[in-house]
C-alpha cells in the first residue's frame, strides 16, 4: 500500500479545498525545548502546510520553560481568531504536565485529537478531531478497498496516539477488534488470526512472516532506526505472505502529515460553522 502516492493526492485535495476558503486556515505549532526528532517533525509539518496554502506559525519555548509559560502560550493561541488549529508537539520536557497542556487546547482547535472531549467523541462513535496516524491508516485501507465489515482486526500497541484510536475507528467500521499490547499472552496466535493486522509498537521485527495469515492486510506503523536504516515492526519477509502491506518508509508515515493538513481544514470548517462541532 503506497502511502506516498495517496498522501500526495490528499495533499493536493487539501490545497484545492484551502483555495476555496475565505482565508487561509491558520495552524500554530508549539515546540518546547530542543528535541532533535521533534524539530524535524515540526519542520516537515510546516513545509507540507505551506505547500497546501495553510498559514503555519512556529512557536518555540526554551527547554526550561515553565508549565505556566506553555499554558499561557496555548491560551494565547486559543484566543486568536486567525488560528484554527493548535498542535503541541509531544513529548514535553520533564516537569510539564502533558495532560494539563492537552486539556488546555480548545477542543475545536485540537487537530491532534488528544483532548478528552475529542477522544470521548471517538469512543462514542461520533468522531470529531481524530489523531492523524489512525486517520491515515483508515484512508489507506479504504484506498485499497480492504473489507473491514466483520473482518478480524488485530491491533498491536495501545498508545493514545495510534493503537487505541485506530482500534476505535476499526470497530466503528464493524471490524471485530482485538487490542494487544506488551502484556498480551499468545500474541503470535492472535496475530495469525487477523485479516487486518495493525502493528504500532516501536519494536523492530516484532511480527515475523510466520505470525501473518496468508493473504492478510498488514499495516506497519513502527519507525525503528537500525544499522541497516529505518525499518518497521514487521519483518520484511511477512510481505510475501500478506496480501497487502505498508512499506516502511513510504507507508503510514507520509499519510500522517497529509491527514494533519486535512484535519486543519476540518478545524477551519468547524470554526466557520460549515461543519457542526458538537461542543458549540
Ligand atoms: P508507544 O511507545 O506509546 O506504545 C507502544 C505500544 O506497544 C504500547 O502500547 C506497548 O504495550 C506495545 N508494545 C511494546 N512492546 C510490545 C511487545 N513486545 N509486544 C506487544 N506489544 C508491545 O508507541 P507509539 O507512540 O504508539 O508508537 C509506536 C510506533 O509507531 C513507534 O515506532 C513510533 O515511532 C511509530 N509511529 C509512527 C507514526 C507514523 O506517522 N508513521 C506515528 C506515530 C508513531
JSON list of N, CA and C in Angstrom, two decimals, residues 225-280:
[
{"chain": "A", "resi": 225, "resn": "UNK", "atom": "N", "xyz": [14.99, 3.01, 13.99]},
{"chain": "A", "resi": 225, "resn": "UNK", "atom": "CA", "xyz": [16.29, 3.31, 13.35]},
{"chain": "A", "resi": 225, "resn": "UNK", "atom": "C", "xyz": [17.26, 2.19, 13.68]},
{"chain": "A", "resi": 226, "resn": "UNK", "atom": "N", "xyz": [17.73, 1.49, 12.66]},
{"chain": "A", "resi": 226, "resn": "UNK", "atom": "CA", "xyz": [18.67, 0.39, 12.87]},
{"chain": "A", "resi": 226, "resn": "UNK", "atom": "C", "xyz": [19.93, 0.66, 12.04]},
{"chain": "A", "resi": 227, "resn": "UNK", "atom": "N", "xyz": [20.90, -0.23, 12.20]},
{"chain": "A", "resi": 227, "resn": "UNK", "atom": "CA", "xyz": [22.15, -0.07, 11.44]},
{"chain": "A", "resi": 227, "resn": "UNK", "atom": "C", "xyz": [21.91, -0.14, 9.94]},
{"chain": "A", "resi": 228, "resn": "UNK", "atom": "N", "xyz": [20.85, -0.86, 9.57]},
{"chain": "A", "resi": 228, "resn": "UNK", "atom": "CA", "xyz": [20.57, -1.01, 8.13]},
{"chain": "A", "resi": 228, "resn": "UNK", "atom": "C", "xyz": [19.59, 0.05, 7.63]},
{"chain": "A", "resi": 229, "resn": "UNK", "atom": "N", "xyz": [19.27, 1.02, 8.48]},
{"chain": "A", "resi": 229, "resn": "UNK", "atom": "CA", "xyz": [18.34, 2.08, 8.07]},
{"chain": "A", "resi": 229, "resn": "UNK", "atom": "C", "xyz": [17.03, 2.00, 8.84]},
{"chain": "A", "resi": 230, "resn": "UNK", "atom": "N", "xyz": [16.03, 2.70, 8.34]},
{"chain": "A", "resi": 230, "resn": "UNK", "atom": "CA", "xyz": [14.74, 2.74, 9.04]},
{"chain": "A", "resi": 230, "resn": "UNK", "atom": "C", "xyz": [13.91, 1.52, 8.66]},
{"chain": "A", "resi": 231, "resn": "UNK", "atom": "N", "xyz": [13.44, 0.80, 9.70]},
{"chain": "A", "resi": 231, "resn": "UNK", "atom": "CA", "xyz": [12.59, -0.37, 9.46]},
{"chain": "A", "resi": 231, "resn": "UNK", "atom": "C", "xyz": [11.34, -0.26, 10.32]},
{"chain": "A", "resi": 232, "resn": "UNK", "atom": "N", "xyz": [10.34, -1.07, 9.99]},
{"chain": "A", "resi": 232, "resn": "UNK", "atom": "CA", "xyz": [9.10, -1.09, 10.76]},
{"chain": "A", "resi": 232, "resn": "UNK", "atom": "C", "xyz": [9.14, -2.13, 11.87]},
{"chain": "A", "resi": 233, "resn": "UNK", "atom": "N", "xyz": [7.95, -2.51, 12.36]},
{"chain": "A", "resi": 233, "resn": "UNK", "atom": "CA", "xyz": [7.83, -3.53, 13.40]},
{"chain": "A", "resi": 233, "resn": "UNK", "atom": "C", "xyz": [7.61, -4.92, 12.80]},
{"chain": "A", "resi": 234, "resn": "UNK", "atom": "N", "xyz": [7.36, -4.96, 11.50]},
{"chain": "A", "resi": 234, "resn": "UNK", "atom": "CA", "xyz": [7.03, -6.21, 10.84]},
{"chain": "A", "resi": 234, "resn": "UNK", "atom": "C", "xyz": [8.22, -6.63, 9.99]},
{"chain": "A", "resi": 235, "resn": "UNK", "atom": "N", "xyz": [8.57, -7.89, 10.13]},
{"chain": "A", "resi": 235, "resn": "UNK", "atom": "CA", "xyz": [9.68, -8.43, 9.36]},
{"chain": "A", "resi": 235, "resn": "UNK", "atom": "C", "xyz": [9.41, -8.33, 7.85]},
{"chain": "A", "resi": 236, "resn": "UNK", "atom": "N", "xyz": [10.45, -7.96, 7.10]},
{"chain": "A", "resi": 236, "resn": "UNK", "atom": "CA", "xyz": [10.27, -7.77, 5.65]},
{"chain": "A", "resi": 236, "resn": "UNK", "atom": "C", "xyz": [9.70, -9.02, 4.98]},
{"chain": "A", "resi": 237, "resn": "UNK", "atom": "N", "xyz": [10.05, -10.21, 5.50]},
{"chain": "A", "resi": 237, "resn": "UNK", "atom": "CA", "xyz": [9.60, -11.46, 4.88]},
{"chain": "A", "resi": 237, "resn": "UNK", "atom": "C", "xyz": [8.08, -11.62, 4.95]},
{"chain": "A", "resi": 238, "resn": "UNK", "atom": "N", "xyz": [7.44, -10.91, 5.88]},
{"chain": "A", "resi": 238, "resn": "UNK", "atom": "CA", "xyz": [5.98, -11.02, 6.04]},
{"chain": "A", "resi": 238, "resn": "UNK", "atom": "C", "xyz": [5.25, -10.55, 4.79]},
{"chain": "A", "resi": 239, "resn": "UNK", "atom": "N", "xyz": [5.90, -9.68, 4.04]},
{"chain": "A", "resi": 239, "resn": "UNK", "atom": "CA", "xyz": [5.25, -9.11, 2.84]},
{"chain": "A", "resi": 239, "resn": "UNK", "atom": "C", "xyz": [4.86, -10.23, 1.87]},
{"chain": "A", "resi": 240, "resn": "UNK", "atom": "N", "xyz": [5.65, -11.31, 1.86]},
{"chain": "A", "resi": 240, "resn": "UNK", "atom": "CA", "xyz": [5.35, -12.39, 0.91]},
{"chain": "A", "resi": 240, "resn": "UNK", "atom": "C", "xyz": [4.09, -13.16, 1.27]},
{"chain": "A", "resi": 241, "resn": "UNK", "atom": "N", "xyz": [3.79, -13.24, 2.55]},
{"chain": "A", "resi": 241, "resn": "UNK", "atom": "CA", "xyz": [2.56, -13.95, 2.97]},
{"chain": "A", "resi": 241, "resn": "UNK", "atom": "C", "xyz": [1.36, -13.02, 2.94]},
{"chain": "A", "resi": 242, "resn": "UNK", "atom": "N", "xyz": [1.60, -11.75, 3.21]},
{"chain": "A", "resi": 242, "resn": "UNK", "atom": "CA", "xyz": [0.49, -10.80, 3.28]},
{"chain": "A", "resi": 242, "resn": "UNK", "atom": "C", "xyz": [-0.08, -10.56, 1.89]},
{"chain": "A", "resi": 243, "resn": "UNK", "atom": "N", "xyz": [-1.38, -10.20, 1.86]},
{"chain": "A", "resi": 243, "resn": "UNK", "atom": "CA", "xyz": [-1.99, -9.81, 0.60]},
{"chain": "A", "resi": 243, "resn": "UNK", "atom": "C", "xyz": [-1.59, -8.39, 0.28]},
{"chain": "A", "resi": 244, "resn": "UNK", "atom": "N", "xyz": [-1.68, -7.54, 1.32]},
{"chain": "A", "resi": 244, "resn": "UNK", "atom": "CA", "xyz": [-1.32, -6.12, 1.18]},
{"chain": "A", "resi": 244, "resn": "UNK", "atom": "C", "xyz": [-0.48, -5.76, 2.39]},
{"chain": "A", "resi": 245, "resn": "UNK", "atom": "N", "xyz": [0.49, -4.89, 2.18]},
{"chain": "A", "resi": 245, "resn": "UNK", "atom": "CA", "xyz": [1.34, -4.48, 3.30]},
{"chain": "A", "resi": 245, "resn": "UNK", "atom": "C", "xyz": [1.80, -3.04, 3.06]},
{"chain": "A", "resi": 246, "resn": "UNK", "atom": "N", "xyz": [2.00, -2.29, 4.15]},
{"chain": "A", "resi": 246, "resn": "UNK", "atom": "CA", "xyz": [2.54, -0.93, 4.00]},
{"chain": "A", "resi": 246, "resn": "UNK", "atom": "C", "xyz": [4.06, -1.00, 4.13]},
{"chain": "A", "resi": 247, "resn": "UNK", "atom": "N", "xyz": [4.78, -0.37, 3.23]},
{"chain": "A", "resi": 247, "resn": "UNK", "atom": "CA", "xyz": [6.24, -0.34, 3.36]},
{"chain": "A", "resi": 247, "resn": "UNK", "atom": "C", "xyz": [6.67, 0.63, 4.45]},
{"chain": "A", "resi": 248, "resn": "UNK", "atom": "N", "xyz": [7.85, 0.44, 5.01]},
{"chain": "A", "resi": 248, "resn": "UNK", "atom": "CA", "xyz": [8.45, 1.43, 5.92]},
{"chain": "A", "resi": 248, "resn": "UNK", "atom": "C", "xyz": [9.85, 1.71, 5.39]},
{"chain": "A", "resi": 249, "resn": "UNK", "atom": "N", "xyz": [10.18, 2.92, 5.01]},
{"chain": "A", "resi": 249, "resn": "UNK", "atom": "CA", "xyz": [9.30, 4.10, 4.97]},
{"chain": "A", "resi": 249, "resn": "UNK", "atom": "C", "xyz": [8.40, 4.09, 3.73]},
{"chain": "A", "resi": 250, "resn": "UNK", "atom": "N", "xyz": [7.49, 5.04, 3.70]},
{"chain": "A", "resi": 250, "resn": "UNK", "atom": "CA", "xyz": [6.66, 5.20, 2.49]},
{"chain": "A", "resi": 250, "resn": "UNK", "atom": "C", "xyz": [5.24, 4.66, 2.62]},
{"chain": "A", "resi": 251, "resn": "UNK", "atom": "N", "xyz": [4.88, 4.20, 3.84]},
{"chain": "A", "resi": 251, "resn": "UNK", "atom": "CA", "xyz": [3.53, 3.69, 4.06]},
{"chain": "A", "resi": 251, "resn": "UNK", "atom": "C", "xyz": [2.72, 4.65, 4.90]},
{"chain": "A", "resi": 252, "resn": "UNK", "atom": "N", "xyz": [2.68, 4.36, 6.21]},
{"chain": "A", "resi": 252, "resn": "UNK", "atom": "CA", "xyz": [1.87, 5.18, 7.12]},
{"chain": "A", "resi": 252, "resn": "UNK", "atom": "C", "xyz": [2.48, 6.57, 7.35]},
{"chain": "A", "resi": 253, "resn": "UNK", "atom": "N", "xyz": [3.80, 6.66, 7.37]},
{"chain": "A", "resi": 253, "resn": "UNK", "atom": "CA", "xyz": [4.48, 7.93, 7.67]},
{"chain": "A", "resi": 253, "resn": "UNK", "atom": "C", "xyz": [3.95, 9.12, 6.86]},
{"chain": "A", "resi": 254, "resn": "UNK", "atom": "N", "xyz": [4.01, 9.05, 5.53]},
{"chain": "A", "resi": 254, "resn": "UNK", "atom": "CA", "xyz": [3.55, 10.19, 4.74]},
{"chain": "A", "resi": 254, "resn": "UNK", "atom": "C", "xyz": [2.06, 10.50, 4.94]},
{"chain": "A", "resi": 255, "resn": "UNK", "atom": "N", "xyz": [1.29, 9.47, 5.29]},
{"chain": "A", "resi": 255, "resn": "UNK", "atom": "CA", "xyz": [-0.16, 9.68, 5.49]},
{"chain": "A", "resi": 255, "resn": "UNK", "atom": "C", "xyz": [-0.43, 10.55, 6.71]},
{"chain": "A", "resi": 256, "resn": "UNK", "atom": "N", "xyz": [0.44, 10.44, 7.72]},
{"chain": "A", "resi": 256, "resn": "UNK", "atom": "CA", "xyz": [0.20, 11.18, 8.96]},
{"chain": "A", "resi": 256, "resn": "UNK", "atom": "C", "xyz": [0.18, 12.69, 8.70]},
{"chain": "A", "resi": 257, "resn": "UNK", "atom": "N", "xyz": [1.14, 13.17, 7.95]},
{"chain": "A", "resi": 257, "resn": "UNK", "atom": "CA", "xyz": [1.20, 14.61, 7.68]},
{"chain": "A", "resi": 257, "resn": "UNK", "atom": "C", "xyz": [0.03, 15.03, 6.79]},
{"chain": "A", "resi": 258, "resn": "UNK", "atom": "N", "xyz": [-0.29, 14.21, 5.80]},
{"chain": "A", "resi": 258, "resn": "UNK", "atom": "CA", "xyz": [-1.42, 14.56, 4.92]},
{"chain": "A", "resi": 258, "resn": "UNK", "atom": "C", "xyz": [-2.71, 14.69, 5.73]},
{"chain": "A", "resi": 259, "resn": "UNK", "atom": "N", "xyz": [-2.91, 13.78, 6.69]},
{"chain": "A", "resi": 259, "resn": "UNK", "atom": "CA", "xyz": [-4.15, 13.82, 7.48]},
{"chain": "A", "resi": 259, "resn": "UNK", "atom": "C", "xyz": [-4.15, 14.99, 8.47]},
{"chain": "A", "resi": 260, "resn": "UNK", "atom": "N", "xyz": [-2.97, 15.39, 8.93]},
{"chain": "A", "resi": 260, "resn": "UNK", "atom": "CA", "xyz": [-2.91, 16.58, 9.79]},
{"chain": "A", "resi": 260, "resn": "UNK", "atom": "C", "xyz": [-3.39, 17.81, 9.01]},
{"chain": "A", "resi": 261, "resn": "UNK", "atom": "N", "xyz": [-2.98, 17.91, 7.76]},
{"chain": "A", "resi": 261, "resn": "UNK", "atom": "CA", "xyz": [-3.41, 19.04, 6.93]},
{"chain": "A", "resi": 261, "resn": "UNK", "atom": "C", "xyz": [-4.92, 18.98, 6.73]},
{"chain": "A", "resi": 262, "resn": "UNK", "atom": "N", "xyz": [-5.41, 17.78, 6.47]},
{"chain": "A", "resi": 262, "resn": "UNK", "atom": "CA", "xyz": [-6.84, 17.59, 6.26]},
{"chain": "A", "resi": 262, "resn": "UNK", "atom": "C", "xyz": [-7.61, 17.97, 7.55]},
{"chain": "A", "resi": 263, "resn": "UNK", "atom": "N", "xyz": [-7.07, 17.60, 8.71]},
{"chain": "A", "resi": 263, "resn": "UNK", "atom": "CA", "xyz": [-7.72, 17.95, 9.99]},
{"chain": "A", "resi": 263, "resn": "UNK", "atom": "C", "xyz": [-7.69, 19.46, 10.23]},
{"chain": "A", "resi": 264, "resn": "UNK", "atom": "N", "xyz": [-6.66, 20.12, 9.74]},
{"chain": "A", "resi": 264, "resn": "UNK", "atom": "CA", "xyz": [-6.57, 21.58, 9.90]},
{"chain": "A", "resi": 264, "resn": "UNK", "atom": "C", "xyz": [-7.70, 22.27, 9.11]},
{"chain": "A", "resi": 265, "resn": "UNK", "atom": "N", "xyz": [-7.94, 21.76, 7.92]},
{"chain": "A", "resi": 265, "resn": "UNK", "atom": "CA", "xyz": [-9.06, 22.31, 7.13]},
{"chain": "A", "resi": 265, "resn": "UNK", "atom": "C", "xyz": [-10.38, 22.00, 7.83]},
{"chain": "A", "resi": 266, "resn": "UNK", "atom": "N", "xyz": [-10.47, 20.83, 8.41]},
{"chain": "A", "resi": 266, "resn": "UNK", "atom": "CA", "xyz": [-11.67, 20.45, 9.15]},
{"chain": "A", "resi": 266, "resn": "UNK", "atom": "C", "xyz": [-11.91, 21.42, 10.32]},
{"chain": "A", "resi": 267, "resn": "UNK", "atom": "N", "xyz": [-10.82, 21.75, 11.03]},
{"chain": "A", "resi": 267, "resn": "UNK", "atom": "CA", "xyz": [-10.94, 22.71, 12.14]},
{"chain": "A", "resi": 267, "resn": "UNK", "atom": "C", "xyz": [-11.42, 24.06, 11.62]},
{"chain": "A", "resi": 268, "resn": "UNK", "atom": "N", "xyz": [-10.87, 24.47, 10.48]},
{"chain": "A", "resi": 268, "resn": "UNK", "atom": "CA", "xyz": [-11.27, 25.76, 9.88]},
{"chain": "A", "resi": 268, "resn": "UNK", "atom": "C", "xyz": [-12.76, 25.72, 9.54]},
{"chain": "A", "resi": 269, "resn": "UNK", "atom": "N", "xyz": [-13.24, 24.60, 9.04]},
{"chain": "A", "resi": 269, "resn": "UNK", "atom": "CA", "xyz": [-14.65, 24.48, 8.68]},
{"chain": "A", "resi": 269, "resn": "UNK", "atom": "C", "xyz": [-15.56, 24.46, 9.92]},
{"chain": "A", "resi": 270, "resn": "UNK", "atom": "N", "xyz": [-15.09, 23.78, 10.95]},
{"chain": "A", "resi": 270, "resn": "UNK", "atom": "CA", "xyz": [-15.85, 23.80, 12.22]},
{"chain": "A", "resi": 270, "resn": "UNK", "atom": "C", "xyz": [-15.99, 25.24, 12.69]},
{"chain": "A", "resi": 271, "resn": "UNK", "atom": "N", "xyz": [-14.87, 25.96, 12.65]},
{"chain": "A", "resi": 271, "resn": "UNK", "atom": "CA", "xyz": [-14.88, 27.32, 13.21]},
{"chain": "A", "resi": 271, "resn": "UNK", "atom": "C", "xyz": [-15.66, 28.30, 12.36]},
{"chain": "A", "resi": 272, "resn": "UNK", "atom": "N", "xyz": [-15.85, 27.97, 11.09]},
{"chain": "A", "resi": 272, "resn": "UNK", "atom": "CA", "xyz": [-16.66, 28.84, 10.22]},
{"chain": "A", "resi": 272, "resn": "UNK", "atom": "C", "xyz": [-18.12, 28.41, 10.21]},
{"chain": "A", "resi": 273, "resn": "UNK", "atom": "N", "xyz": [-18.43, 27.35, 10.97]},
{"chain": "A", "resi": 273, "resn": "UNK", "atom": "CA", "xyz": [-19.82, 26.88, 11.03]},
{"chain": "A", "resi": 273, "resn": "UNK", "atom": "C", "xyz": [-20.22, 26.07, 9.81]},
{"chain": "A", "resi": 274, "resn": "UNK", "atom": "N", "xyz": [-19.26, 25.71, 8.97]},
{"chain": "A", "resi": 274, "resn": "UNK", "atom": "CA", "xyz": [-19.60, 24.90, 7.78]},
{"chain": "A", "resi": 274, "resn": "UNK", "atom": "C", "xyz": [-19.79, 23.44, 8.15]},
{"chain": "A", "resi": 275, "resn": "UNK", "atom": "N", "xyz": [-19.17, 23.05, 9.25]},
{"chain": "A", "resi": 275, "resn": "UNK", "atom": "CA", "xyz": [-19.39, 21.71, 9.81]},
{"chain": "A", "resi": 275, "resn": "UNK", "atom": "C", "xyz": [-19.83, 21.94, 11.26]},
{"chain": "A", "resi": 276, "resn": "UNK", "atom": "N", "xyz": [-20.70, 21.07, 11.75]},
{"chain": "A", "resi": 276, "resn": "UNK", "atom": "CA", "xyz": [-21.19, 21.27, 13.13]},
{"chain": "A", "resi": 276, "resn": "UNK", "atom": "C", "xyz": [-20.20, 20.64, 14.10]},
{"chain": "A", "resi": 277, "resn": "UNK", "atom": "N", "xyz": [-19.72, 21.44, 15.05]},
{"chain": "A", "resi": 277, "resn": "UNK", "atom": "CA", "xyz": [-18.86, 20.89, 16.10]},
{"chain": "A", "resi": 277, "resn": "UNK", "atom": "C", "xyz": [-19.73, 20.71, 17.34]},
{"chain": "A", "resi": 278, "resn": "UNK", "atom": "N", "xyz": [-19.78, 19.52, 17.91]},
{"chain": "A", "resi": 278, "resn": "UNK", "atom": "CA", "xyz": [-20.80, 19.23, 18.93]},
{"chain": "A", "resi": 278, "resn": "UNK", "atom": "C", "xyz": [-20.66, 19.98, 20.24]},
{"chain": "A", "resi": 279, "resn": "UNK", "atom": "N", "xyz": [-19.58, 20.73, 20.43]},
{"chain": "A", "resi": 279, "resn": "UNK", "atom": "CA", "xyz": [-19.42, 21.43, 21.70]},
{"chain": "A", "resi": 279, "resn": "UNK", "atom": "C", "xyz": [-19.93, 22.88, 21.62]},
{"chain": "A", "resi": 280, "resn": "UNK", "atom": "N", "xyz": [-20.19, 23.35, 20.42]},
{"chain": "A", "resi": 280, "resn": "UNK", "atom": "CA", "xyz": [-20.57, 24.77, 20.25]},
{"chain": "A", "resi": 280, "resn": "UNK", "atom": "C", "xyz": [-21.99, 25.02, 20.73]}
]
